Short mmCIF file of C-alpha atoms in Angstrom, two decimals:
data_model
loop_
_atom_site.label_atom_id
_atom_site.label_comp_id
_atom_site.label_asym_id
_atom_site.label_seq_id
_atom_site.Cartn_x
_atom_site.Cartn_y
_atom_site.Cartn_z
CA MET A 6 -3.68 18.40 -20.76
CA ASN A 7 -7.35 17.50 -20.69
CA SER A 8 -9.34 17.11 -17.49
CA ASN A 9 -9.72 13.34 -17.94
CA LYS A 10 -5.97 12.87 -17.86
CA ARG A 11 -5.59 15.07 -14.81
CA SER A 12 -8.13 13.02 -12.91
CA THR A 13 -6.30 9.74 -13.57
CA ALA A 14 -2.80 10.74 -12.45
CA VAL A 15 -3.32 9.27 -8.99
CA ASP A 16 -4.65 6.04 -10.53
CA ALA A 17 -1.48 5.72 -12.58
CA ILE A 18 0.75 6.25 -9.54
CA ARG A 19 -1.27 3.68 -7.62
CA GLY A 20 -0.83 1.26 -10.51
CA LEU A 21 2.94 1.79 -10.39
CA SER A 22 2.97 1.07 -6.65
CA LEU A 23 1.28 -2.30 -7.22
CA LEU A 24 4.10 -3.35 -9.56
CA GLY A 25 6.70 -2.64 -6.88
CA ILE A 26 4.55 -4.29 -4.20
CA LEU A 27 4.29 -7.46 -6.27
CA MET A 28 8.06 -7.54 -6.85
CA ALA A 29 8.69 -7.14 -3.11
CA ASN A 30 6.00 -9.65 -2.14
CA MET A 31 7.46 -12.16 -4.57
CA LEU A 32 10.22 -12.77 -2.00
CA ILE A 33 7.57 -13.79 0.54
CA PHE A 34 5.69 -15.94 -1.97
CA GLN A 35 8.95 -17.69 -2.89
CA TYR A 36 10.63 -18.03 0.50
CA GLY A 37 8.05 -17.29 3.18
CA MET A 38 7.60 -14.43 5.63
CA PHE A 39 10.75 -15.32 7.57
CA GLY A 40 12.62 -17.28 4.92
CA LYS A 41 12.99 -14.26 2.64
CA ASP A 42 15.69 -12.91 4.98
CA GLU A 43 17.24 -16.35 5.56
CA LEU A 44 18.23 -17.23 2.01
CA HIS A 45 21.16 -19.39 3.16
CA PHE A 46 18.64 -22.16 3.85
CA PHE A 47 17.78 -22.21 0.11
CA GLN A 48 21.33 -22.60 -1.24
CA PRO A 49 21.28 -19.27 -3.06
CA SER A 50 23.58 -18.50 -5.96
CA THR A 51 25.70 -15.37 -6.15
CA LEU A 52 23.09 -13.93 -8.53
CA ASP A 53 20.39 -14.61 -5.94
CA LEU A 54 22.30 -12.75 -3.23
CA ILE A 55 23.04 -9.75 -5.46
CA SER A 56 19.43 -9.62 -6.70
CA HIS A 57 18.18 -9.86 -3.11
CA ASP A 58 20.25 -6.86 -2.04
CA MET A 59 19.14 -4.90 -5.11
CA LEU A 60 15.50 -5.54 -4.30
CA LYS A 61 16.07 -4.46 -0.72
CA VAL A 62 17.57 -1.17 -1.86
CA PHE A 63 15.38 -0.27 -4.85
CA VAL A 64 12.06 -1.97 -4.14
CA GLU A 65 11.40 -3.43 -0.69
CA GLY A 66 9.96 -0.90 1.73
CA SER A 67 9.62 1.83 -0.92
CA PHE A 68 6.54 0.90 -2.96
CA MET A 69 4.16 -0.07 -0.18
CA PRO A 70 4.63 3.46 1.25
CA ILE A 71 3.45 4.88 -2.10
CA PHE A 72 0.26 2.85 -1.79
CA THR A 73 -0.01 4.01 1.83
CA PHE A 74 0.45 7.64 0.77
CA LEU A 75 -2.38 7.28 -1.74
CA PHE A 76 -4.65 5.65 0.84
CA GLY A 77 -4.36 8.78 2.98
CA TYR A 78 -4.83 10.91 -0.14
CA SER A 79 -8.04 9.06 -1.06
CA MET A 80 -9.50 9.54 2.42
CA ILE A 81 -9.37 13.32 2.05
CA LYS A 82 -10.81 13.21 -1.47
CA MET A 83 -13.56 10.87 -0.32
CA ARG A 84 -14.45 13.25 2.51
CA GLU A 85 -14.49 16.24 0.15
CA SER A 86 -16.77 14.37 -2.26
CA LEU A 87 -19.23 13.37 0.45
CA ILE A 88 -19.34 16.86 1.95
CA GLY A 89 -19.89 18.29 -1.53
CA LYS A 90 -22.98 16.10 -1.81
CA GLY A 91 -24.26 17.23 1.55
CA LEU A 92 -23.50 13.89 3.23
CA LYS A 93 -21.73 12.98 6.46
CA TYR A 94 -18.51 11.06 5.97
CA GLY A 95 -18.13 9.29 9.34
CA ARG A 96 -20.43 6.37 8.61
CA SER A 97 -18.95 5.79 5.15
CA PHE A 98 -15.43 5.81 6.58
CA PHE A 99 -16.45 3.36 9.30
CA ARG A 100 -18.17 0.95 6.89
CA ARG A 101 -15.22 1.00 4.50
CA SER A 102 -12.75 0.31 7.31
CA VAL A 103 -14.83 -2.60 8.62
CA LEU A 104 -15.13 -4.07 5.13
CA LEU A 105 -11.36 -3.84 4.61
CA ILE A 106 -10.78 -5.52 7.97
CA VAL A 107 -13.14 -8.39 7.07
CA LEU A 108 -11.63 -8.74 3.60
CA GLY A 109 -8.14 -8.66 5.08
CA LEU A 110 -8.98 -11.38 7.58
CA LEU A 111 -10.36 -13.63 4.85
CA HIS A 112 -7.36 -12.94 2.64
CA SER A 113 -4.79 -13.61 5.37
CA ILE A 114 -6.47 -16.78 6.66
CA PHE A 115 -7.51 -18.49 3.45
CA ILE A 116 -5.11 -17.19 0.79
CA TRP A 117 -1.87 -15.56 1.94
CA GLU A 118 -0.23 -14.55 5.21
CA GLY A 119 1.24 -11.26 3.90
CA ASP A 120 -2.08 -9.39 3.81
CA ILE A 121 -2.13 -5.58 4.24
CA LEU A 122 -5.88 -4.91 3.94
CA LEU A 123 -6.54 -5.78 7.59
CA PHE A 124 -3.95 -3.22 8.65
CA TYR A 125 -5.32 -0.58 6.26
CA GLY A 126 -8.83 -1.05 7.58
CA GLY A 127 -7.64 -0.67 11.16
CA ILE A 128 -5.50 2.40 10.61
CA GLY A 129 -8.31 3.98 8.57
CA LEU A 130 -10.27 4.30 11.81
CA PHE A 131 -7.28 6.00 13.44
CA LEU A 132 -6.76 8.43 10.55
CA VAL A 133 -10.28 9.82 10.93
CA LEU A 134 -8.80 11.86 13.78
CA PHE A 135 -6.77 13.85 11.22
CA VAL A 136 -9.15 14.41 8.32
CA LYS A 137 -10.43 17.76 9.64
CA ARG A 138 -7.02 19.07 10.66
CA LYS A 139 -5.15 21.70 8.68
CA ALA A 140 -2.53 20.54 6.19
CA LYS A 141 0.27 22.16 8.21
CA THR A 142 -0.80 20.37 11.38
CA ILE A 143 -0.93 17.00 9.63
CA LEU A 144 2.47 17.62 8.05
CA ILE A 145 4.05 18.35 11.43
CA TRP A 146 2.58 15.16 12.86
CA GLY A 147 3.90 13.18 9.88
CA ILE A 148 7.43 14.53 10.28
CA LEU A 149 7.43 13.92 14.03
CA LEU A 150 6.22 10.35 13.62
CA LEU A 151 8.79 9.66 10.89
CA ALA A 152 11.56 10.89 13.19
CA LEU A 153 10.15 8.81 16.05
CA MET A 154 10.09 5.66 13.93
CA ALA A 155 13.70 6.27 12.90
CA VAL A 156 14.65 6.40 16.58
CA PHE A 157 12.85 3.09 17.18
CA GLY A 158 14.93 1.62 14.35
CA TYR A 159 18.14 2.10 16.34
CA GLY A 160 19.59 -1.10 17.75
CA SER A 161 21.06 -4.42 16.75
CA MET A 162 18.92 -7.21 15.30
CA GLU A 163 21.43 -9.87 16.32
CA PRO A 164 19.47 -13.00 17.36
CA ALA A 165 19.42 -14.01 20.99
CA ALA A 166 20.43 -17.42 22.25
CA GLY A 167 18.10 -20.06 20.89
CA ASP A 168 16.55 -17.78 18.23
CA ALA A 169 18.86 -19.05 15.48
CA GLU A 170 17.88 -22.66 16.14
CA ARG A 171 14.17 -21.82 16.22
CA MET A 172 14.50 -19.88 12.98
CA GLU A 173 16.29 -22.76 11.28
CA ASN A 174 13.64 -25.27 12.36
CA TYR A 175 10.81 -22.98 11.28
CA VAL A 176 12.24 -22.18 7.83
CA LYS A 177 13.06 -25.83 7.10
CA GLN A 178 9.52 -26.84 8.04
CA SER A 179 8.10 -24.07 5.87
CA ILE A 180 10.12 -25.30 2.89
CA GLU A 181 8.57 -28.74 3.22
CA VAL A 182 5.02 -27.62 4.01
CA TYR A 183 4.72 -24.78 1.49
CA GLY A 184 6.56 -26.64 -1.23
CA SER A 185 4.66 -29.92 -1.12
CA GLY A 186 1.83 -29.56 1.40
CA THR A 187 -1.87 -29.61 0.67
CA TYR A 188 -4.08 -26.58 1.12
CA SER A 189 -5.28 -27.77 4.55
CA GLU A 190 -1.72 -28.61 5.69
CA ILE A 191 -0.53 -25.11 4.81
CA LEU A 192 -3.48 -23.52 6.64
CA ASN A 193 -2.75 -25.68 9.67
CA PHE A 194 0.96 -24.77 9.62
CA ARG A 195 0.22 -21.04 9.55
CA SER A 196 -2.32 -21.24 12.37
CA THR A 197 -0.57 -23.65 14.76
CA GLU A 198 3.18 -23.43 14.21
CA GLU A 199 5.03 -21.40 16.83
CA MET A 200 6.70 -18.26 15.51
CA PRO A 201 10.52 -18.46 15.31
CA ILE A 202 11.00 -15.21 17.25
CA ASP A 203 10.65 -15.56 21.00
CA LEU A 204 9.45 -12.22 22.37
CA PRO A 205 8.15 -11.50 25.87
CA ASP A 206 4.45 -10.72 26.05
CA TRP A 207 5.08 -7.07 26.98
CA LEU A 208 7.41 -6.60 24.04
CA MET A 209 4.97 -8.26 21.63
CA LEU A 210 2.24 -5.88 22.87
CA LEU A 211 4.58 -2.93 22.33
CA VAL A 212 5.32 -4.08 18.78
CA ILE A 213 1.60 -4.36 18.03
CA LEU A 214 0.98 -0.86 19.37
CA ILE A 215 3.90 0.67 17.48
CA ALA A 216 3.23 -1.10 14.15
CA PRO A 217 0.51 1.34 12.96
CA LEU A 218 2.75 4.31 13.75
CA MET A 219 5.47 2.96 11.45
CA SER A 220 3.29 3.59 8.39
CA ALA A 221 1.39 6.56 9.76
CA PRO A 222 3.79 9.22 8.35
CA MET A 223 3.10 8.24 4.73
CA PHE A 224 -0.66 8.15 5.36
CA LEU A 225 -0.42 11.65 6.78
CA PHE A 226 1.80 12.95 3.95
CA GLY A 227 -0.82 11.70 1.49
CA MET A 228 -3.52 13.56 3.36
CA VAL A 229 -1.45 16.74 3.19
CA ALA A 230 -1.02 16.33 -0.58
CA ALA A 231 -4.76 15.92 -1.03
CA LYS A 232 -5.58 18.97 1.08
CA ARG A 233 -3.16 21.03 -1.02
CA GLY A 234 -4.65 19.77 -4.29
CA ARG A 235 -1.53 17.96 -5.53
CA PHE A 236 -1.59 15.65 -8.57
CA LEU A 237 -4.79 17.16 -9.97
CA HIS A 238 -3.00 19.31 -12.55
CA PRO A 239 0.25 17.47 -13.40
CA SER A 240 1.26 19.75 -16.27
CA MET A 241 1.23 22.75 -13.89
CA GLU A 242 3.25 21.02 -11.16
CA ILE A 243 6.19 19.56 -13.11
CA LYS A 244 8.80 21.76 -11.38
CA LEU A 245 7.43 20.74 -7.99
CA TYR A 246 7.60 17.06 -8.95
CA LEU A 247 11.19 17.36 -10.18
CA ARG A 248 12.27 19.03 -6.95
CA TRP A 249 10.76 16.25 -4.86
CA SER A 250 12.34 13.66 -7.18
CA LEU A 251 15.71 14.68 -5.72
CA LEU A 252 14.77 12.53 -2.74
CA ILE A 253 15.54 9.44 -4.85
CA PRO A 254 19.35 9.61 -4.48
CA VAL A 255 18.90 10.48 -0.79
CA GLY A 256 16.67 7.46 -0.18
CA LEU A 257 18.87 5.14 -2.24
CA GLY A 258 21.95 6.30 -0.35
CA LEU A 259 20.36 5.68 3.04
CA LYS A 260 19.02 2.25 2.08
CA THR A 261 22.28 1.19 0.44
CA ALA A 262 24.16 2.08 3.61
CA GLY A 263 21.59 0.19 5.68
CA VAL A 264 21.95 -2.96 3.58
CA MET A 265 25.74 -2.76 3.59
CA LEU A 266 25.86 -2.38 7.39
CA GLU A 267 23.50 -5.37 7.77
CA SER A 268 20.91 -5.84 10.51
CA THR A 269 23.51 -6.49 13.23
CA ASN A 270 24.62 -2.83 13.11
CA ASN A 271 22.83 -0.41 15.44
CA TRP A 272 22.32 2.19 12.71
CA SER A 273 21.06 -0.12 9.97
CA GLY A 274 17.44 0.08 11.11
CA VAL A 275 17.54 3.87 11.33
CA LEU A 276 18.87 4.17 7.78
CA MET A 277 16.25 1.78 6.39
CA MET A 278 13.39 3.42 8.30
CA LEU A 279 14.30 6.82 6.86
CA GLY A 280 15.40 5.67 3.42
CA GLY A 281 12.26 3.70 2.56
CA PRO A 282 9.71 6.55 2.86
CA LEU A 283 12.06 9.16 1.36
CA LEU A 284 12.70 6.96 -1.66
CA ALA A 285 8.96 6.35 -1.98
CA LEU A 286 8.27 10.11 -2.06
CA GLY A 287 10.96 10.52 -4.72
CA TYR A 288 9.59 7.66 -6.83
CA LEU A 289 6.00 8.89 -6.85
CA HIS A 290 6.99 12.45 -7.76
CA LEU A 291 9.34 11.28 -10.52
CA PHE A 292 6.56 9.13 -11.96
CA ALA A 293 4.15 12.07 -11.68
CA SER A 294 6.54 14.19 -13.74
CA LEU A 295 6.83 11.43 -16.37
CA TYR A 296 3.05 11.19 -16.38
CA ALA A 297 2.75 14.93 -16.99
CA PHE A 298 5.00 14.66 -20.04
CA SER A 299 3.32 11.53 -21.40
CA SER A 300 0.74 11.19 -24.12
CA LYS A 301 -2.76 10.18 -23.12
CA GLN A 302 -2.56 7.59 -25.91
CA SER A 303 0.40 5.81 -24.28
CA VAL A 304 -0.49 2.17 -23.71
CA VAL A 305 1.91 1.94 -20.78
CA ILE A 306 0.34 4.92 -19.01
CA ARG A 307 -3.18 3.65 -19.66
CA ALA A 308 -2.14 0.25 -18.30
CA PHE A 309 -0.88 1.81 -15.07
CA GLU A 310 -4.14 3.77 -14.80
CA ALA A 311 -6.23 0.64 -15.32
CA VAL A 312 -4.34 -1.33 -12.67
CA GLY A 313 -4.67 1.61 -10.30
CA ARG A 314 -8.42 1.86 -10.81
CA MET A 315 -8.71 -1.86 -10.04
CA SER A 316 -6.01 -1.91 -7.36
CA LEU A 317 -7.94 -4.01 -4.84
CA THR A 318 -8.99 -6.59 -7.42
CA ASN A 319 -5.45 -6.81 -8.80
CA TYR A 320 -3.88 -7.06 -5.35
CA LEU A 321 -6.07 -10.04 -4.43
CA THR A 322 -5.59 -11.64 -7.85
CA GLN A 323 -1.81 -11.38 -7.46
CA SER A 324 -2.07 -13.41 -4.26
CA VAL A 325 -4.21 -16.14 -5.83
CA VAL A 326 -1.93 -16.46 -8.87
CA CYS A 327 1.28 -16.57 -6.83
CA VAL A 328 0.16 -19.12 -4.24
CA LEU A 329 -0.94 -21.37 -7.12
CA ILE A 330 2.54 -21.06 -8.62
CA PHE A 331 4.61 -21.54 -5.45
CA TYR A 332 2.57 -23.61 -2.99
CA GLY A 333 2.29 -27.38 -2.92
CA PHE A 334 -1.38 -27.50 -3.97
CA GLY A 335 -0.32 -25.64 -7.15
CA LEU A 336 2.93 -25.93 -9.08
CA GLY A 337 5.04 -26.31 -5.94
CA MET A 338 7.80 -23.87 -6.97
CA PHE A 339 8.42 -22.66 -3.40
CA GLY A 340 12.11 -21.78 -2.96
CA LYS A 341 13.06 -23.18 -6.39
CA LEU A 342 12.81 -20.31 -8.86
CA GLY A 343 15.46 -17.80 -7.79
CA VAL A 344 15.31 -14.15 -6.75
CA LEU A 345 15.91 -12.51 -10.13
CA GLN A 346 13.66 -14.99 -11.91
CA GLY A 347 10.95 -14.22 -9.35
CA ALA A 348 11.25 -10.49 -10.02
CA LEU A 349 10.93 -11.10 -13.77
CA LEU A 350 7.92 -13.34 -13.12
CA ALA A 351 6.35 -10.51 -11.13
CA ILE A 352 6.71 -8.18 -14.12
CA LEU A 353 5.12 -10.82 -16.38
CA ILE A 354 2.18 -11.37 -14.01
CA TYR A 355 1.71 -7.62 -13.73
CA ALA A 356 1.67 -7.23 -17.52
CA VAL A 357 -1.04 -9.91 -17.83
CA LEU A 358 -3.14 -8.30 -15.10
CA ALA A 359 -2.69 -4.85 -16.66
CA THR A 360 -3.93 -6.18 -20.00
CA ALA A 361 -6.90 -7.82 -18.31
CA SER A 362 -7.65 -4.60 -16.43
CA LEU A 363 -7.67 -2.58 -19.66
CA LEU A 364 -10.09 -5.04 -21.25
CA TRP A 365 -12.32 -5.13 -18.16
CA LEU A 366 -12.61 -1.35 -17.94
CA LYS A 367 -13.74 -1.16 -21.55
CA ARG A 368 -17.00 -2.75 -20.39
CA PHE A 369 -17.27 -1.80 -16.71
CA ARG A 370 -16.66 1.34 -14.68
CA SER A 371 -14.70 -0.37 -11.89
CA GLY A 372 -13.27 -3.70 -10.81
CA PRO A 373 -15.52 -6.35 -9.21
CA VAL A 374 -14.02 -6.08 -5.70
CA GLU A 375 -14.02 -2.28 -5.91
CA ARG A 376 -17.69 -2.37 -6.83
CA LEU A 377 -18.55 -4.55 -3.83
CA LEU A 378 -16.54 -2.29 -1.54
CA ARG A 379 -18.35 0.81 -2.83
CA ILE A 380 -21.74 -0.85 -2.39
CA GLY A 381 -20.91 -1.63 1.23
CA THR A 382 -19.29 1.75 1.88
CA TYR A 383 -22.14 3.87 0.53
CA TRP A 384 -24.89 1.35 1.31
CA SER A 385 -26.16 1.69 -2.23
CA TRP A 386 -26.59 -0.90 -5.01
CA SER A 387 -25.30 1.64 -7.49
CA GLY A 388 -22.04 1.91 -5.56
CA ARG A 389 -22.35 5.68 -5.44
CA ALA A 390 -23.03 8.10 -2.64
CA LYS A 391 -26.41 9.67 -3.23
CA PRO A 392 -26.56 13.43 -2.58
CA LYS A 393 -29.28 14.72 -0.33
CA ALA A 394 -32.39 15.73 -2.18
CA ALA A 395 -32.84 19.47 -2.54
CA ALA A 396 -35.65 21.00 -0.57
CA PRO A 397 -38.89 21.40 -2.58
CA ALA A 398 -39.59 24.85 -3.95
CA SER A 399 -42.72 25.22 -1.81
CA ALA A 400 -40.60 24.81 1.31
CA VAL A 401 -38.31 27.69 0.43
CA PRO A 402 -39.54 30.93 2.04
CA ALA A 403 -40.21 33.74 -0.36
CA ILE A 404 -37.86 36.69 -0.25
CA GLU A 405 -39.77 39.90 0.28
CA LEU A 406 -38.52 42.67 -1.99
CA PRO A 407 -38.34 46.20 -0.60
CA ALA A 408 -40.93 48.64 -1.77
CA GLU A 409 -39.88 51.19 -4.34
CA GLY A 410 -38.72 54.49 -2.91
CA PRO A 411 -36.09 57.11 -3.24
CA PRO A 412 -32.53 55.84 -3.48
CA ALA A 413 -30.55 55.78 -0.27
CA THR A 414 -28.21 58.67 0.29
#
C-alpha cells in the first residue's frame, strides 16, 4: 500500500460518516426536530414505521459519533503538525473553534436548525485540556464519561401532563409553516415559537451543561487513536480493525433492545446511549478494514475520500439542498415523501455531491469552505501554517574542536 493511500484512510472514513449523517438528518429535514419522533401526526404507513425503526437502530446516533471521533483525531494530528513546524498550537486551535462557532451560528439561524458546527467549535475549546495528556489517561476519561452518560440515560421519557398537548400543537404548526411558509415565516417560527417541552430553568441549565459530555467520549477516543498512530498504515492493522469490528453486533443488539423497549422504559435510554457509540466504533473499524483491502483505483473509495476531504463544504451543501427540497420556499415536500424514500433520496444526494467533490479536487487542493477555515485558522492567505524560519548561519555559534593529542586511555 503506497503512502498516498495510507494518508487518505481517515478522509474515507470521514466521507462514510457524512453519508450516515445525511440519512439520519433526513428525518429532521422531512419531519422537523421534534416531529421526527412523532410520526403519528404525519399518517405514516407501515413501511414508514418499519423504516423509521431501522434507521434508529442502524443509522441514527451511530454515524455522528464517527465524525466526532475523527474531530478529536484531527486535533491531535493538527497539534503534531504545528509542533513539527516549530509553531504553538493554542492560537490556531482557538481561531478554528471561534470560526466554527460563527459558522455554526450562521448555519443554524439562516439555513437549518440541526447544526452541529456550533457545538463542535465550543467543545473544541474544552478538548484543548486533553491534547497534552497521555493516551492512557485520555482513554480512562473517555470510558468514565461513557459510563456516566449511560447512567444519565436511565429513566422514563413518558411525557408529563400538558406536554403531549404542547407537542401536538407544535408539530402541527411546524407542518404548516415548514411545508408552505416563506423563508421569513420559517425563520420567525424557529426564533419565536415556544418549545414543546416544558422544563424548569434549573433542569434546562443542567441539560446544557451535560450536553457536551454526551459526545465527549468519542472525541476522546479519537484523540487516543491519533496518539497511538491508528489508521496511518491500514494494511498493517487489519487484524486490529477486525477485532474492533466485533462491536457491531454488540451495538446493534443494544440499540435494537432500546428501540423495542421504547422511550417509556427506564432502561431504553441506557441501551441507546451505550449502543450508539459502540456501533460507531465497530462501523469505522469495519470500514477501515475494507479500505485496507480495497484498490486505490476504486471509484467508490475515491468518492468517500473526496467527500471526506471536503466534509465541511459537503455538510453545508447538504443543508442547502435539503431545505430547498422540503421547505415551503422550495419544493414544499415537508412530511410528504416517506421515511424510506427520504433515505434513498439521501443516498442520491450524497452520490451527486461525491461526484462533484471528485471533479472539484481535480482542480483544487481543498473545498472552498475548508480553504476559508484554514486561512482563518493559520492566519495565512495560503491556508497553510508557516514554519518558523531557521536561524541564519551567522547566528549559530561555532563549535570549537579539541586540539589534537594522544588518545584518551
